[in-house]
PDB file of C-alpha atoms and ligand atoms in Angstrom:
ATOM      1  CA  MET A 694       5.047 -22.207 -25.280  1.00  0.00           C
ATOM      2  CA  VAL A 695       6.678 -22.610 -21.918  1.00  0.00           C
ATOM      3  CA  VAL A 696      10.372 -22.492 -21.011  1.00  0.00           C
ATOM      4  CA  GLN A 697      11.339 -25.749 -19.329  1.00  0.00           C
ATOM      5  CA  ARG A 698      14.434 -27.538 -18.080  1.00  0.00           C
ATOM      6  CA  THR A 699      15.196 -31.180 -18.717  1.00  0.00           C
ATOM      7  CA  LEU A 700      17.925 -33.639 -17.736  1.00  0.00           C
ATOM      8  CA  SER A 701      20.028 -35.075 -20.521  1.00  0.00           C
ATOM      9  CA  ILE A 702      22.733 -37.731 -20.290  1.00  0.00           C
ATOM     10  CA  ILE A 703      25.305 -38.479 -22.965  1.00  0.00           C
ATOM     11  CA  LYS A 704      25.833 -42.199 -22.329  1.00  0.00           C
ATOM     12  CA  PRO A 705      29.114 -44.201 -22.216  1.00  0.00           C
ATOM     13  CA  ASP A 706      28.860 -45.455 -25.822  1.00  0.00           C
ATOM     14  CA  ALA A 707      28.861 -41.819 -27.001  1.00  0.00           C
ATOM     15  CA  THR A 708      31.543 -40.449 -24.660  1.00  0.00           C
ATOM     16  CA  ARG A 709      33.787 -43.381 -25.694  1.00  0.00           C
ATOM     17  CA  ARG A 710      33.483 -42.252 -29.328  1.00  0.00           C
ATOM     18  CA  ASP A 711      33.955 -38.546 -28.432  1.00  0.00           C
ATOM     19  CA  LEU A 712      30.502 -37.579 -29.687  1.00  0.00           C
ATOM     20  CA  THR A 713      29.778 -35.018 -26.955  1.00  0.00           C
ATOM     21  CA  GLY A 714      30.463 -32.020 -29.199  1.00  0.00           C
ATOM     22  CA  GLN A 715      28.364 -33.307 -32.081  1.00  0.00           C
ATOM     23  CA  ILE A 716      25.460 -34.190 -29.782  1.00  0.00           C
ATOM     24  CA  ASN A 717      25.636 -30.815 -28.017  1.00  0.00           C
ATOM     25  CA  GLN A 718      25.541 -29.090 -31.419  1.00  0.00           C
ATOM     26  CA  ARG A 719      22.209 -30.812 -32.121  1.00  0.00           C
ATOM     27  CA  PHE A 720      20.737 -29.441 -28.893  1.00  0.00           C
ATOM     28  CA  GLU A 721      21.946 -25.916 -29.604  1.00  0.00           C
ATOM     29  CA  ASP A 722      20.786 -26.056 -33.243  1.00  0.00           C
ATOM     30  CA  ALA A 723      17.313 -26.962 -31.937  1.00  0.00           C
ATOM     31  CA  GLY A 724      17.256 -24.004 -29.535  1.00  0.00           C
ATOM     32  CA  LEU A 725      18.062 -25.935 -26.366  1.00  0.00           C
ATOM     33  CA  ARG A 726      20.655 -24.140 -24.251  1.00  0.00           C
ATOM     34  CA  ILE A 727      23.056 -26.216 -22.124  1.00  0.00           C
ATOM     35  CA  ILE A 728      22.866 -24.400 -18.792  1.00  0.00           C
ATOM     36  CA  ALA A 729      24.793 -26.971 -16.724  1.00  0.00           C
ATOM     37  CA  GLN A 730      27.070 -29.817 -17.672  1.00  0.00           C
ATOM     38  CA  LYS A 731      29.593 -32.194 -16.077  1.00  0.00           C
ATOM     39  CA  ARG A 732      31.453 -35.351 -17.024  1.00  0.00           C
ATOM     40  CA  ILE A 733      31.240 -37.978 -14.294  1.00  0.00           C
ATOM     41  CA  ARG A 734      31.493 -41.725 -13.751  1.00  0.00           C
ATOM     42  CA  LEU A 735      28.628 -43.345 -11.869  1.00  0.00           C
ATOM     43  CA  SER A 736      29.042 -46.041  -9.236  1.00  0.00           C
ATOM     44  CA  ARG A 737      26.736 -49.069  -9.535  1.00  0.00           C
ATOM     45  CA  GLU A 738      24.789 -47.821  -6.524  1.00  0.00           C
ATOM     46  CA  GLN A 739      24.224 -44.435  -8.177  1.00  0.00           C
ATOM     47  CA  ALA A 740      23.189 -46.018 -11.503  1.00  0.00           C
ATOM     48  CA  GLU A 741      20.735 -48.311  -9.705  1.00  0.00           C
ATOM     49  CA  ALA A 742      19.290 -45.349  -7.820  1.00  0.00           C
ATOM     50  CA  PHE A 743      18.894 -43.284 -10.988  1.00  0.00           C
ATOM     51  CA  TYR A 744      17.150 -46.148 -12.853  1.00  0.00           C
ATOM     52  CA  ASP A 745      15.102 -47.268  -9.843  1.00  0.00           C
ATOM     53  CA  VAL A 746      11.863 -46.998 -11.877  1.00  0.00           C
ATOM     54  CA  HIS A 747      13.211 -49.767 -14.137  1.00  0.00           C
ATOM     55  CA  LYS A 748      14.325 -52.136 -11.379  1.00  0.00           C
ATOM     56  CA  THR A 749      11.741 -54.805 -12.230  1.00  0.00           C
ATOM     57  CA  ARG A 750      12.522 -54.751 -15.966  1.00  0.00           C
ATOM     58  CA  PRO A 751      14.552 -57.667 -17.358  1.00  0.00           C
ATOM     59  CA  PHE A 752      17.246 -55.371 -18.737  1.00  0.00           C
ATOM     60  CA  PHE A 753      17.838 -53.484 -15.444  1.00  0.00           C
ATOM     61  CA  ASN A 754      21.166 -55.163 -14.531  1.00  0.00           C
ATOM     62  CA  ASP A 755      22.539 -54.917 -18.073  1.00  0.00           C
ATOM     63  CA  LEU A 756      21.494 -51.265 -18.264  1.00  0.00           C
ATOM     64  CA  CYS A 757      23.247 -50.404 -14.985  1.00  0.00           C
ATOM     65  CA  THR A 758      26.389 -52.306 -16.079  1.00  0.00           C
ATOM     66  CA  PHE A 759      26.380 -50.353 -19.336  1.00  0.00           C
ATOM     67  CA  MET A 760      25.851 -46.998 -17.593  1.00  0.00           C
ATOM     68  CA  ILE A 761      28.900 -47.522 -15.352  1.00  0.00           C
ATOM     69  CA  SER A 762      31.112 -48.858 -18.171  1.00  0.00           C
ATOM     70  CA  GLY A 763      32.592 -45.415 -18.858  1.00  0.00           C
ATOM     71  CA  PRO A 764      32.121 -41.720 -18.168  1.00  0.00           C
ATOM     72  CA  ILE A 765      28.832 -39.982 -18.871  1.00  0.00           C
ATOM     73  CA  VAL A 766      28.053 -36.315 -19.451  1.00  0.00           C
ATOM     74  CA  VAL A 767      25.080 -35.109 -17.409  1.00  0.00           C
ATOM     75  CA  GLN A 768      23.548 -31.847 -18.473  1.00  0.00           C
ATOM     76  CA  VAL A 769      20.572 -29.581 -18.036  1.00  0.00           C
ATOM     77  CA  LEU A 770      18.936 -28.292 -21.210  1.00  0.00           C
ATOM     78  CA  GLU A 771      16.705 -25.229 -21.166  1.00  0.00           C
ATOM     79  CA  GLY A 772      14.326 -24.006 -23.822  1.00  0.00           C
ATOM     80  CA  GLU A 773      10.735 -23.851 -25.014  1.00  0.00           C
ATOM     81  CA  ASN A 774       9.058 -27.189 -24.301  1.00  0.00           C
ATOM     82  CA  ALA A 775      12.509 -28.597 -23.525  1.00  0.00           C
ATOM     83  CA  VAL A 776      11.199 -31.960 -22.280  1.00  0.00           C
ATOM     84  CA  THR A 777       9.349 -32.953 -25.448  1.00  0.00           C
ATOM     85  CA  GLU A 778      11.718 -31.057 -27.720  1.00  0.00           C
ATOM     86  CA  ASN A 779      14.648 -33.085 -26.360  1.00  0.00           C
ATOM     87  CA  ARG A 780      12.739 -36.380 -26.689  1.00  0.00           C
ATOM     88  CA  ASP A 781      12.050 -35.429 -30.292  1.00  0.00           C
ATOM     89  CA  ILE A 782      15.724 -34.707 -31.042  1.00  0.00           C
ATOM     90  CA  MET A 783      16.791 -37.956 -29.303  1.00  0.00           C
ATOM     91  CA  GLY A 784      14.495 -40.263 -31.266  1.00  0.00           C
ATOM     92  CA  ALA A 785      12.916 -43.590 -30.251  1.00  0.00           C
ATOM     93  CA  THR A 786      14.579 -45.863 -27.666  1.00  0.00           C
ATOM     94  CA  ASP A 787      15.476 -48.464 -30.317  1.00  0.00           C
ATOM     95  CA  PRO A 788      17.632 -46.758 -32.983  1.00  0.00           C
ATOM     96  CA  GLN A 789      16.019 -48.985 -35.616  1.00  0.00           C
ATOM     97  CA  ASP A 790      12.694 -47.282 -34.878  1.00  0.00           C
ATOM     98  CA  ALA A 791      14.158 -43.786 -34.553  1.00  0.00           C
ATOM     99  CA  ARG A 792      13.274 -41.135 -37.108  1.00  0.00           C
ATOM    100  CA  GLU A 793      15.959 -40.041 -39.553  1.00  0.00           C
ATOM    101  CA  GLY A 794      18.063 -37.133 -38.323  1.00  0.00           C
ATOM    102  CA  THR A 795      17.619 -37.994 -34.646  1.00  0.00           C
ATOM    103  CA  ILE A 796      20.594 -38.546 -32.315  1.00  0.00           C
ATOM    104  CA  ARG A 797      19.763 -42.194 -31.702  1.00  0.00           C
ATOM    105  CA  ARG A 798      19.226 -42.953 -35.384  1.00  0.00           C
ATOM    106  CA  ASP A 799      22.563 -41.380 -36.278  1.00  0.00           C
ATOM    107  CA  PHE A 800      24.738 -42.409 -33.332  1.00  0.00           C
ATOM    108  CA  ALA A 801      23.227 -45.237 -31.219  1.00  0.00           C
ATOM    109  CA  GLU A 802      24.866 -48.661 -31.262  1.00  0.00           C
ATOM    110  CA  SER A 803      21.868 -50.653 -29.930  1.00  0.00           C
ATOM    111  CA  ILE A 804      18.603 -50.378 -27.989  1.00  0.00           C
ATOM    112  CA  GLU A 805      20.729 -50.342 -24.810  1.00  0.00           C
ATOM    113  CA  ALA A 806      23.757 -48.323 -25.944  1.00  0.00           C
ATOM    114  CA  ASN A 807      21.543 -45.634 -27.401  1.00  0.00           C
ATOM    115  CA  SER A 808      23.812 -42.632 -26.779  1.00  0.00           C
ATOM    116  CA  VAL A 809      21.467 -40.342 -24.829  1.00  0.00           C
ATOM    117  CA  HIS A 810      18.946 -40.182 -22.006  1.00  0.00           C
ATOM    118  CA  GLY A 811      16.273 -37.501 -21.699  1.00  0.00           C
ATOM    119  CA  SER A 812      13.645 -36.955 -18.996  1.00  0.00           C
ATOM    120  CA  ASP A 813      10.211 -38.127 -20.115  1.00  0.00           C
ATOM    121  CA  SER A 814       8.026 -35.574 -18.286  1.00  0.00           C
ATOM    122  CA  GLU A 815       8.281 -32.259 -16.448  1.00  0.00           C
ATOM    123  CA  LYS A 816       7.934 -33.992 -13.091  1.00  0.00           C
ATOM    124  CA  THR A 817      10.660 -36.537 -13.945  1.00  0.00           C
ATOM    125  CA  ALA A 818      12.865 -33.711 -15.225  1.00  0.00           C
ATOM    126  CA  GLU A 819      12.629 -31.924 -11.880  1.00  0.00           C
ATOM    127  CA  LEU A 820      13.606 -35.083  -9.974  1.00  0.00           C
ATOM    128  CA  GLU A 821      16.385 -36.047 -12.412  1.00  0.00           C
ATOM    129  CA  VAL A 822      17.941 -32.560 -12.479  1.00  0.00           C
ATOM    130  CA  ALA A 823      17.989 -32.576  -8.663  1.00  0.00           C
ATOM    131  CA  PHE A 824      19.578 -36.052  -8.698  1.00  0.00           C
ATOM    132  CA  PHE A 825      22.695 -34.718 -10.426  1.00  0.00           C
ATOM    133  CA  PHE A 826      22.847 -30.961  -9.777  1.00  0.00           C
ATOM    134  CA  SER A 827      22.733 -28.861  -6.647  1.00  0.00           C
ATOM    135  CA  LYS A 828      20.963 -25.494  -6.603  1.00  0.00           C
ATOM    136  CA  ILE A 829      24.254 -23.586  -6.691  1.00  0.00           C
ATOM    137  CA  GLU A 830      25.217 -25.298  -9.979  1.00  0.00           C
ATOM    138  CA  LEU A 831      22.043 -24.145 -11.711  1.00  0.00           C
ATOM    139  CA  LEU A 832      21.423 -20.695 -13.147  1.00  0.00           C
ATOM    140  CA  GLN A 833      18.560 -19.036 -11.348  1.00  0.00           C
TER     141      GLN A 833
HETATM  142  P1  GDP B1043      14.013 -44.104 -23.010  1.00  0.00           P
HETATM  143  O1  GDP B1043      13.105 -43.228 -22.193  1.00  0.00           O
HETATM  144  O2  GDP B1043      13.812 -43.931 -24.493  1.00  0.00           O
HETATM  145  O3  GDP B1043      15.482 -43.952 -22.635  1.00  0.00           O
HETATM  146  O4  GDP B1043      13.622 -45.628 -22.737  1.00  0.00           O
HETATM  147  P2  GDP B1043      13.210 -46.418 -21.398  1.00  0.00           P
HETATM  148  O5  GDP B1043      12.947 -45.463 -20.271  1.00  0.00           O
HETATM  149  O6  GDP B1043      12.147 -47.393 -21.765  1.00  0.00           O
HETATM  150  O7  GDP B1043      14.520 -47.279 -21.056  1.00  0.00           O
HETATM  151  C1  GDP B1043      15.625 -46.721 -20.389  1.00  0.00           C
HETATM  152  C2  GDP B1043      16.881 -47.213 -21.047  1.00  0.00           C
HETATM  153  O8  GDP B1043      16.983 -48.637 -20.866  1.00  0.00           O
HETATM  154  C3  GDP B1043      16.948 -47.031 -22.575  1.00  0.00           C
HETATM  155  O9  GDP B1043      17.345 -45.756 -22.975  1.00  0.00           O
HETATM  156  C4  GDP B1043      17.979 -48.086 -22.945  1.00  0.00           C
HETATM  157  O10 GDP B1043      19.321 -47.659 -22.686  1.00  0.00           O
HETATM  158  C5  GDP B1043      17.607 -49.228 -22.002  1.00  0.00           C
HETATM  159  N1  GDP B1043      16.662 -50.180 -22.609  1.00  0.00           N
HETATM  160  C6  GDP B1043      15.351 -49.969 -22.924  1.00  0.00           C
HETATM  161  N2  GDP B1043      14.785 -51.071 -23.451  1.00  0.00           N
HETATM  162  C7  GDP B1043      15.767 -52.015 -23.446  1.00  0.00           C
HETATM  163  C8  GDP B1043      15.791 -53.390 -23.848  1.00  0.00           C
HETATM  164  O11 GDP B1043      14.805 -53.962 -24.311  1.00  0.00           O
HETATM  165  N3  GDP B1043      16.987 -54.046 -23.687  1.00  0.00           N
HETATM  166  C9  GDP B1043      18.097 -53.441 -23.155  1.00  0.00           C
HETATM  167  N4  GDP B1043      19.235 -54.167 -23.035  1.00  0.00           N
HETATM  168  N5  GDP B1043      18.089 -52.151 -22.767  1.00  0.00           N
HETATM  169  C10 GDP B1043      16.955 -51.455 -22.906  1.00  0.00           C
END
């Protein structure tokens, strides 16, 4: 077991429905501590930069439009195997495929408006945490 940090985003469909508290409770119940958190609204340029890896995918423009449609909550979760643990709690990208009891199964509206983002590897987590948080905002 290794203590890791991962980047989580509560997406606009979830902030619109005031689900931040309920989603955060799931992280804490699973042993993931929220060590940094802020509510922000992305510009299109920032959303495009964050999702740069998806820029050739057909849903890229729709995804960026969705991600700037309202505020998001960006947060850093810390815990044992936080990257895979968070992906497990989130559930599959498409809520119809997500396991029962996962955030996306319980809260997502669609494959796009799927309530949460979570880094998919340790390397990605490092880059994504640094995208949103400066060193001074992170517990050392
Ligand atoms: P994730 O790692 O489970 O978030 O999934 P991906 O990295 O494959 O996709 C990033 C995000 O793009 C997803 O969380 C969705 O919000 C969105 N997305 C993925 N697949 C589709 C799709 O087929 N259509 C649309 N409209 N959005 C999608």
